[in-house]
N, CA, C and O atoms as a MOPAC input file, in Angstrom:
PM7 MOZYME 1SCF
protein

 N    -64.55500 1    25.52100 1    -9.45000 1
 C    -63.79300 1    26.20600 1   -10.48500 1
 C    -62.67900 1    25.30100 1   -10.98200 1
 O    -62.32600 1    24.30500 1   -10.35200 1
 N    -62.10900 1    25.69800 1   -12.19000 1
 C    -60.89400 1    24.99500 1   -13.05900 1
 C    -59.57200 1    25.49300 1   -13.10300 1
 O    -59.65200 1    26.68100 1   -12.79100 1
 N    -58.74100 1    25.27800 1   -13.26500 1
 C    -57.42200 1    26.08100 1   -13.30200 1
 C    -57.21900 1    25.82400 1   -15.34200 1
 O    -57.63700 1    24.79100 1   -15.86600 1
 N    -56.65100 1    26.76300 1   -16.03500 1
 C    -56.15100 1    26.69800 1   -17.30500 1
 C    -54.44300 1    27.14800 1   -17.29800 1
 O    -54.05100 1    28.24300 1   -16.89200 1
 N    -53.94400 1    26.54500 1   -17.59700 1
 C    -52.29800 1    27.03000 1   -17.07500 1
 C    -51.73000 1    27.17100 1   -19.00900 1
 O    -51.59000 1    26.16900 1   -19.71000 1
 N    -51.53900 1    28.33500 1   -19.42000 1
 C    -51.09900 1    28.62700 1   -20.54300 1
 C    -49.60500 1    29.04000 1   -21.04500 1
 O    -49.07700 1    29.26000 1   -19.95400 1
 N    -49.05200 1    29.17200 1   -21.58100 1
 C    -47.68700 1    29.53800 1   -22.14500 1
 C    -47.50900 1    30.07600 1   -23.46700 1
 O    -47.60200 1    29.14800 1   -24.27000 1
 N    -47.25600 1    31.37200 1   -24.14400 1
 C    -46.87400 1    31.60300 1   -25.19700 1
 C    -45.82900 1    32.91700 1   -25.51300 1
 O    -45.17100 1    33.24600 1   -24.52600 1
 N    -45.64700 1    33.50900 1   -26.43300 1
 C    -44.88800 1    34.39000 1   -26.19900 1
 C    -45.44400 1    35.60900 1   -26.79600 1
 O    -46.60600 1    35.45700 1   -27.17300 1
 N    -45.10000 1    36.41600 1   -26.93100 1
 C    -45.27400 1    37.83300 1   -27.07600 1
 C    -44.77300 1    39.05800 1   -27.64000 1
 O    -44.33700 1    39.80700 1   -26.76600 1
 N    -44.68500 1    39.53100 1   -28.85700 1
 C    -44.08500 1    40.41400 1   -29.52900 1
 C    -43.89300 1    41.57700 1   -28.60400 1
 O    -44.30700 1    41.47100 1   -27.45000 1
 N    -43.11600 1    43.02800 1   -29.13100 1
 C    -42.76600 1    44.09200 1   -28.82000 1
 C    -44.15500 1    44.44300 1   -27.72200 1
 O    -45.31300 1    44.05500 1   -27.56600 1
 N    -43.12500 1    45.50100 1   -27.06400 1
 C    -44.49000 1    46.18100 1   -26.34900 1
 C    -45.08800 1    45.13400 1   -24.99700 1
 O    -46.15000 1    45.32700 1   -24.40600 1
 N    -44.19200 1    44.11000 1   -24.73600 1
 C    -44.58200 1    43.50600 1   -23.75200 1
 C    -45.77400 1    43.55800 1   -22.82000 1
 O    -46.71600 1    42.77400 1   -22.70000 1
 N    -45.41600 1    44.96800 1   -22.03500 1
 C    -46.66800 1    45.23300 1   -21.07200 1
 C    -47.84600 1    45.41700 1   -21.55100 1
 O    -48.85300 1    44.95400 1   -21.01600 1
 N    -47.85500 1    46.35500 1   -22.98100 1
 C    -49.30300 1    46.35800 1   -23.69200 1
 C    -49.87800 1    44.97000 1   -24.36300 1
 O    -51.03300 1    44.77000 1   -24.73800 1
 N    -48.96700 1    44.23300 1   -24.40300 1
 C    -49.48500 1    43.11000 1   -24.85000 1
 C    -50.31300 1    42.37400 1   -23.71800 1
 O    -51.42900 1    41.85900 1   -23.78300 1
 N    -49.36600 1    42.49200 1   -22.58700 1
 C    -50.08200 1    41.79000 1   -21.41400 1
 C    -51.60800 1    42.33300 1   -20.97000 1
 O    -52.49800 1    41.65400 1   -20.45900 1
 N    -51.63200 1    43.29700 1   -21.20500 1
 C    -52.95800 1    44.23200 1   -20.65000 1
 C    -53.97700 1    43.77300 1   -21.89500 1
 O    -55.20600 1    43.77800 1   -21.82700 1
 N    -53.34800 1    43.46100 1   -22.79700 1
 C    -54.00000 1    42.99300 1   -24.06000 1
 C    -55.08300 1    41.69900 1   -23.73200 1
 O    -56.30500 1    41.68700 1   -23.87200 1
 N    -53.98600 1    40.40000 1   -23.14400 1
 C    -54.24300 1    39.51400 1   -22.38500 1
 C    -55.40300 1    39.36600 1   -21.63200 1
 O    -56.50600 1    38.88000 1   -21.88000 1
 N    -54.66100 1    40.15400 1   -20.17800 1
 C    -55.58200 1    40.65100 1   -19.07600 1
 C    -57.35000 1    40.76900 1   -19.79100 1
 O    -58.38300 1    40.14200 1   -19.56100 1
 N    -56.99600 1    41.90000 1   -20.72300 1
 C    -58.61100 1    42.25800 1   -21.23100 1
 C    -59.47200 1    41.00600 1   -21.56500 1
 O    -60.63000 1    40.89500 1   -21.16300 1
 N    -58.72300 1    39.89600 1   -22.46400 1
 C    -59.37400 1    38.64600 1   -23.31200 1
 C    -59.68800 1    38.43800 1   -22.28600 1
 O    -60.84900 1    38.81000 1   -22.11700 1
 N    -58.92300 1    37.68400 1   -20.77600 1
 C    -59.46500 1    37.17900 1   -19.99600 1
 C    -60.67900 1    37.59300 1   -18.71700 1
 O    -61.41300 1    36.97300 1   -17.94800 1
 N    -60.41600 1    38.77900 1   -18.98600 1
 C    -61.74200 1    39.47300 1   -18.26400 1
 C    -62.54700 1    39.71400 1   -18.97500 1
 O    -63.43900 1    40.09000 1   -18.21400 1
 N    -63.04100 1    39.80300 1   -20.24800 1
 C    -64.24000 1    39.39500 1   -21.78500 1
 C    -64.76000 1    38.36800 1   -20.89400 1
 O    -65.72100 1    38.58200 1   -20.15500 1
 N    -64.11000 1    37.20100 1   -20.95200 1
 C    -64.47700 1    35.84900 1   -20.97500 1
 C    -64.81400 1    35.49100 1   -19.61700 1
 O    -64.99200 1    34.27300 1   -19.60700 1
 N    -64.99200 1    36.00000 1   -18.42200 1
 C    -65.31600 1    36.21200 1   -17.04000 1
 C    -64.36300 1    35.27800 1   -16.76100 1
 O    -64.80700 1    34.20000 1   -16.36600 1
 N    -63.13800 1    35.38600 1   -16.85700 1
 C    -62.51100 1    34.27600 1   -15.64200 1
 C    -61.60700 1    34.86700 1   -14.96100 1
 O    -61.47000 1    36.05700 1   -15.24400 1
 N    -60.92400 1    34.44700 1   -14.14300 1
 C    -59.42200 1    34.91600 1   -13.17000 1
 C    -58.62000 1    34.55300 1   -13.73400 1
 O    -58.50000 1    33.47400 1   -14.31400 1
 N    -57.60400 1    35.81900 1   -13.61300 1
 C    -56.04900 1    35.53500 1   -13.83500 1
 C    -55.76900 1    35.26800 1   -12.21300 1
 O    -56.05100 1    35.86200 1   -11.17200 1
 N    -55.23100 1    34.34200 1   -12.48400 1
 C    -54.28200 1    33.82700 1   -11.02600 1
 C    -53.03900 1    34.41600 1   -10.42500 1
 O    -52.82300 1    34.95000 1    -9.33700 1
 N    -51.93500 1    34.03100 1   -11.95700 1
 C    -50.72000 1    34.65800 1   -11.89000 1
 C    -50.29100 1    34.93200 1   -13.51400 1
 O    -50.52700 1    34.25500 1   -14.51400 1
 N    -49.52000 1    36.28500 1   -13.33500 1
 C    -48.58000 1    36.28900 1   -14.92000 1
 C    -47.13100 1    36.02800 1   -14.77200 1
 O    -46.84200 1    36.17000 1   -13.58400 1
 N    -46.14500 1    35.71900 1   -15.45300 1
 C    -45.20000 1    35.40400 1   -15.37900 1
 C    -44.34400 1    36.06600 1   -16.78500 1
 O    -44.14900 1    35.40200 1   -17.80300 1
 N    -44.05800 1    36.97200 1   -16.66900 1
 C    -43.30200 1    37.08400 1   -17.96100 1
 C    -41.84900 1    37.25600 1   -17.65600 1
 O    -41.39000 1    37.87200 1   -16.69300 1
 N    -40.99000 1    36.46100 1   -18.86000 1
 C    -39.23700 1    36.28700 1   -18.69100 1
 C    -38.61800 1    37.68200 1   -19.26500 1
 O    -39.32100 1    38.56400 1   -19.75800 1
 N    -37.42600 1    37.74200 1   -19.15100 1
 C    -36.91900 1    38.72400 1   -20.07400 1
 C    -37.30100 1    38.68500 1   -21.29900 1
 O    -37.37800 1    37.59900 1   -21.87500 1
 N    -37.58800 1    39.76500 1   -21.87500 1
 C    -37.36500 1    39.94400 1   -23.71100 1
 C    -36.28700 1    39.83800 1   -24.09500 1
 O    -35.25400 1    40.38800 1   -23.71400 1
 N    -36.60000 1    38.60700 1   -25.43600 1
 C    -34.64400 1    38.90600 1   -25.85500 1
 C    -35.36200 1    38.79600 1   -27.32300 1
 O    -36.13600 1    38.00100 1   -27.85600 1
 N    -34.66700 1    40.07000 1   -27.71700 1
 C    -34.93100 1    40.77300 1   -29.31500 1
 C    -36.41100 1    40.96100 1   -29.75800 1
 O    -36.79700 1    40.72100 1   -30.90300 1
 N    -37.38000 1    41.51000 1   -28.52700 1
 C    -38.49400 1    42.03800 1   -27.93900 1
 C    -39.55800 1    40.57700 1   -28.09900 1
 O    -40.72200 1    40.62500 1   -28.49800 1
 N    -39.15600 1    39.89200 1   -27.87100 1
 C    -40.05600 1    38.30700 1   -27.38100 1
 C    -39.55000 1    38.26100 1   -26.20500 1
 O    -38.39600 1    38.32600 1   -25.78200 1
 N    -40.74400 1    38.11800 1   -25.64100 1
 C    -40.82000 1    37.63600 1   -24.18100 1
 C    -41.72200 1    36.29900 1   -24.15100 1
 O    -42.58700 1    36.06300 1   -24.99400 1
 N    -41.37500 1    35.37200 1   -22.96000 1
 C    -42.45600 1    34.49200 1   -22.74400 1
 C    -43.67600 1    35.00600 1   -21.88700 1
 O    -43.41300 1    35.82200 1   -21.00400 1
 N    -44.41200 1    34.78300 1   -21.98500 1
 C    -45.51800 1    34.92500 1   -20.85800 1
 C    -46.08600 1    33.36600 1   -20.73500 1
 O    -46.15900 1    32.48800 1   -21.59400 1
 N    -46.46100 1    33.36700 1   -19.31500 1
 C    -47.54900 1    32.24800 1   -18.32400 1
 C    -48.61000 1    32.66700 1   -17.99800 1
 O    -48.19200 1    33.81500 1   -18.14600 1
 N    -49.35200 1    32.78000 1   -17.76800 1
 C    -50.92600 1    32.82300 1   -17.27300 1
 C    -51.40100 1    31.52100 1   -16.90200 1
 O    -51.38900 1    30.47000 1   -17.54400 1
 N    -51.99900 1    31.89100 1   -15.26400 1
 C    -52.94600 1    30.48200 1   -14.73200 1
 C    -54.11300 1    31.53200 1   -14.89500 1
 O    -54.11900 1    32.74900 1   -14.70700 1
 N    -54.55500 1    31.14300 1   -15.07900 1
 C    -56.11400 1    31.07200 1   -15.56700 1
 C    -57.22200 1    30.14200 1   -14.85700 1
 O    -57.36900 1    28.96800 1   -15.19600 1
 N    -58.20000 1    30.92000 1   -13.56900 1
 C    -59.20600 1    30.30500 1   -13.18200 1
 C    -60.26500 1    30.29900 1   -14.08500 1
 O    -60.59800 1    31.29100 1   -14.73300 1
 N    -60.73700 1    29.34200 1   -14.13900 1
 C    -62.34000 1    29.14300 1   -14.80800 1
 C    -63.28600 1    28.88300 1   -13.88500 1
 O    -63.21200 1    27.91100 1   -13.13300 1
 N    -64.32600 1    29.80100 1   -13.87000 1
 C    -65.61300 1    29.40000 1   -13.19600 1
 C    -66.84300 1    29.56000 1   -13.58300 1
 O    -66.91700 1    30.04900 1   -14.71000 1
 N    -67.61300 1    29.38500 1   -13.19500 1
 C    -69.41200 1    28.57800 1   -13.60700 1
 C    -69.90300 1    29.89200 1   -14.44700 1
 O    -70.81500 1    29.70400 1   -15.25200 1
 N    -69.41200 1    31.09500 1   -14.33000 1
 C    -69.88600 1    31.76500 1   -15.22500 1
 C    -69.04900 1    32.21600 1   -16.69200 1
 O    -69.51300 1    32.78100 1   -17.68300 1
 N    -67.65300 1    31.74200 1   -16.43000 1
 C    -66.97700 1    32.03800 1   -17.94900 1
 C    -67.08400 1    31.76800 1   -18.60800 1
 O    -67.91700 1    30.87300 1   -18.46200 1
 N    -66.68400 1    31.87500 1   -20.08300 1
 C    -67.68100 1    32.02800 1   -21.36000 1
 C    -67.17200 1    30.72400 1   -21.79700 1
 O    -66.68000 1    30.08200 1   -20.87000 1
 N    -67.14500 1    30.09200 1   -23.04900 1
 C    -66.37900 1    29.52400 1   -23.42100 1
 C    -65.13600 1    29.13400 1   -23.79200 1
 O    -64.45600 1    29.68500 1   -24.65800 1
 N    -64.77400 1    28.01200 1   -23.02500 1
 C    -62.95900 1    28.23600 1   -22.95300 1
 C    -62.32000 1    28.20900 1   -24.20700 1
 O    -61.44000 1    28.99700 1   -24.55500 1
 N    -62.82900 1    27.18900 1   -24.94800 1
 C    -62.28400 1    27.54000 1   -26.42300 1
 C    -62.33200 1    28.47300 1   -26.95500 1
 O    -61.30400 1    28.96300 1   -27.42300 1
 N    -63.24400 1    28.92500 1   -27.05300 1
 C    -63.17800 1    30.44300 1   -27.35100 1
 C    -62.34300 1    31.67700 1   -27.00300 1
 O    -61.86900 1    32.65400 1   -27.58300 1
 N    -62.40700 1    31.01400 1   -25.43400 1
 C    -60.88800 1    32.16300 1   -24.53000 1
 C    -60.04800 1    31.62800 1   -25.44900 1
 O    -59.64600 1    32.45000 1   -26.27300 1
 N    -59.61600 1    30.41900 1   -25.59100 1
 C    -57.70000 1    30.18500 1   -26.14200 1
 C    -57.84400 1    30.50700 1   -27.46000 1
 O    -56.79100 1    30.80200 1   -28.02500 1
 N    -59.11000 1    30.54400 1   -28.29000 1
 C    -58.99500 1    31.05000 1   -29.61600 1
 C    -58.88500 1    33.12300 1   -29.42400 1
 O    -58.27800 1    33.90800 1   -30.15200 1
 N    -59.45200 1    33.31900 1   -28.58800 1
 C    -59.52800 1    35.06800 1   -28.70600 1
 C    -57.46600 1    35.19100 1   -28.43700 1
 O    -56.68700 1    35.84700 1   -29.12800 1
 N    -57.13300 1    34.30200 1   -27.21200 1
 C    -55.70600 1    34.66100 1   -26.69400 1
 C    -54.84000 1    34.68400 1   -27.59700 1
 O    -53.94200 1    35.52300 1   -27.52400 1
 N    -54.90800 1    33.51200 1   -28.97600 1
 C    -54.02000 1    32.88000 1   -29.80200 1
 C    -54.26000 1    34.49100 1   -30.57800 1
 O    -53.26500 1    35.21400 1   -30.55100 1
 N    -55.32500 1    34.97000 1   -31.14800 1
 C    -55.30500 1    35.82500 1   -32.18300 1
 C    -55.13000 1    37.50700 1   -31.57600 1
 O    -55.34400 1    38.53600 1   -32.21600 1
 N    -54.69300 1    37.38400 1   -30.20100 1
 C    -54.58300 1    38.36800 1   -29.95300 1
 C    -53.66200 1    38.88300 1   -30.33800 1
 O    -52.68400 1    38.30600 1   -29.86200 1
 N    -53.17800 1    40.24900 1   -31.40300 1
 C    -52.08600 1    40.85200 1   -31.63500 1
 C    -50.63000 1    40.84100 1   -31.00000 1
 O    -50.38200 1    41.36900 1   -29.91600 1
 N    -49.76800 1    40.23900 1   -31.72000 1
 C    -48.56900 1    40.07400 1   -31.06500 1
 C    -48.48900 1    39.11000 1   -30.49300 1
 O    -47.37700 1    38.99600 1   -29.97800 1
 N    -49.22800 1    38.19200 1   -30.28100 1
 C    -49.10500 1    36.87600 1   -29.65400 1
 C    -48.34100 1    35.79400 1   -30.86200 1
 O    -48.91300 1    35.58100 1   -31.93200 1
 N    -47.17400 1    35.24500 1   -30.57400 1
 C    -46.76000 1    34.51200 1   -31.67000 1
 C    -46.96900 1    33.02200 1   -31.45400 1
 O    -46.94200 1    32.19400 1   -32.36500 1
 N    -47.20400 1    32.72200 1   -30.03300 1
 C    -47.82500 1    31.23200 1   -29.92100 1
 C    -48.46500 1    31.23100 1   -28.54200 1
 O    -48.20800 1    32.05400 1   -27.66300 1
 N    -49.19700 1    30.37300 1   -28.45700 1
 C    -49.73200 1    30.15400 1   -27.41700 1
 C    -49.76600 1    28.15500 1   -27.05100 1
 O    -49.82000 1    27.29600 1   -27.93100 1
 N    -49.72600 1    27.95300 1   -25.87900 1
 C    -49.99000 1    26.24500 1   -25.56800 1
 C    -50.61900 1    26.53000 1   -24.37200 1
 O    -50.61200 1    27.57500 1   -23.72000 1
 N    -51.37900 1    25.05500 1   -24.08200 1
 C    -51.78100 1    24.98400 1   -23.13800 1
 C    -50.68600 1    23.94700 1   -22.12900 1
 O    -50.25800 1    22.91900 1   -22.65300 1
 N    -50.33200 1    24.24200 1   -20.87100 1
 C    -49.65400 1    23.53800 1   -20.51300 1
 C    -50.50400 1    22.48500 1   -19.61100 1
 O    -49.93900 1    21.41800 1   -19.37000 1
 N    -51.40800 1    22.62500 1   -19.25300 1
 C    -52.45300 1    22.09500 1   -18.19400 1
 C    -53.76900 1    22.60200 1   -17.65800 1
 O    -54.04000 1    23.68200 1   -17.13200 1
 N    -54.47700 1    21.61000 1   -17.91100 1
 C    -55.96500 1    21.92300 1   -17.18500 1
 C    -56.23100 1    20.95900 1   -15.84600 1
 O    -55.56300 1    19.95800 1   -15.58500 1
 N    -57.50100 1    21.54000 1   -14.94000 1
 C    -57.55100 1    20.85000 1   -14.25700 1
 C    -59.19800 1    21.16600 1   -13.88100 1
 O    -59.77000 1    20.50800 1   -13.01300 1

């Protein structure tokens, strides 16, 4: 398996956004590892996600393209693969 280590932030509604997340990455058969979200300040929050990849998940580009357009997501990066 791969690790995908991501960073972006997140409009209003934080937790629904995250579950938002959660869902893309269980579409795409992989593991969430860990989430990390900071305080909201003026309802942006950051979020982290490590992200396992394994022999059956879908296409990863495809994961970071579904994550980027997921509602309320205002950016996304990748910080590291492995």
């Amino acid at each position: 398996s791969r690790a995908l280590f991501c960073r972006g932030s997140a409009g209003s509604r934080c937790s629904h956004r995250r579950l938002q997340l959660t869902n893309c990455v269980v579409q795409y058969q992989a593991n969430i590892l860990t989430i990390h979200q900071a305080i909201p300040v003026n309802a942006v929050a950051s979020v982290t996600l490590s992200i396992e990849i394994l022999n059956t998940t879908g296409d990863v580009s495809e994961l970071i393209d579904a994550l980027e357009k997921t509602q309320g997501v205002h950016y996304l990066k990748i910080l590291s693969r492995e």
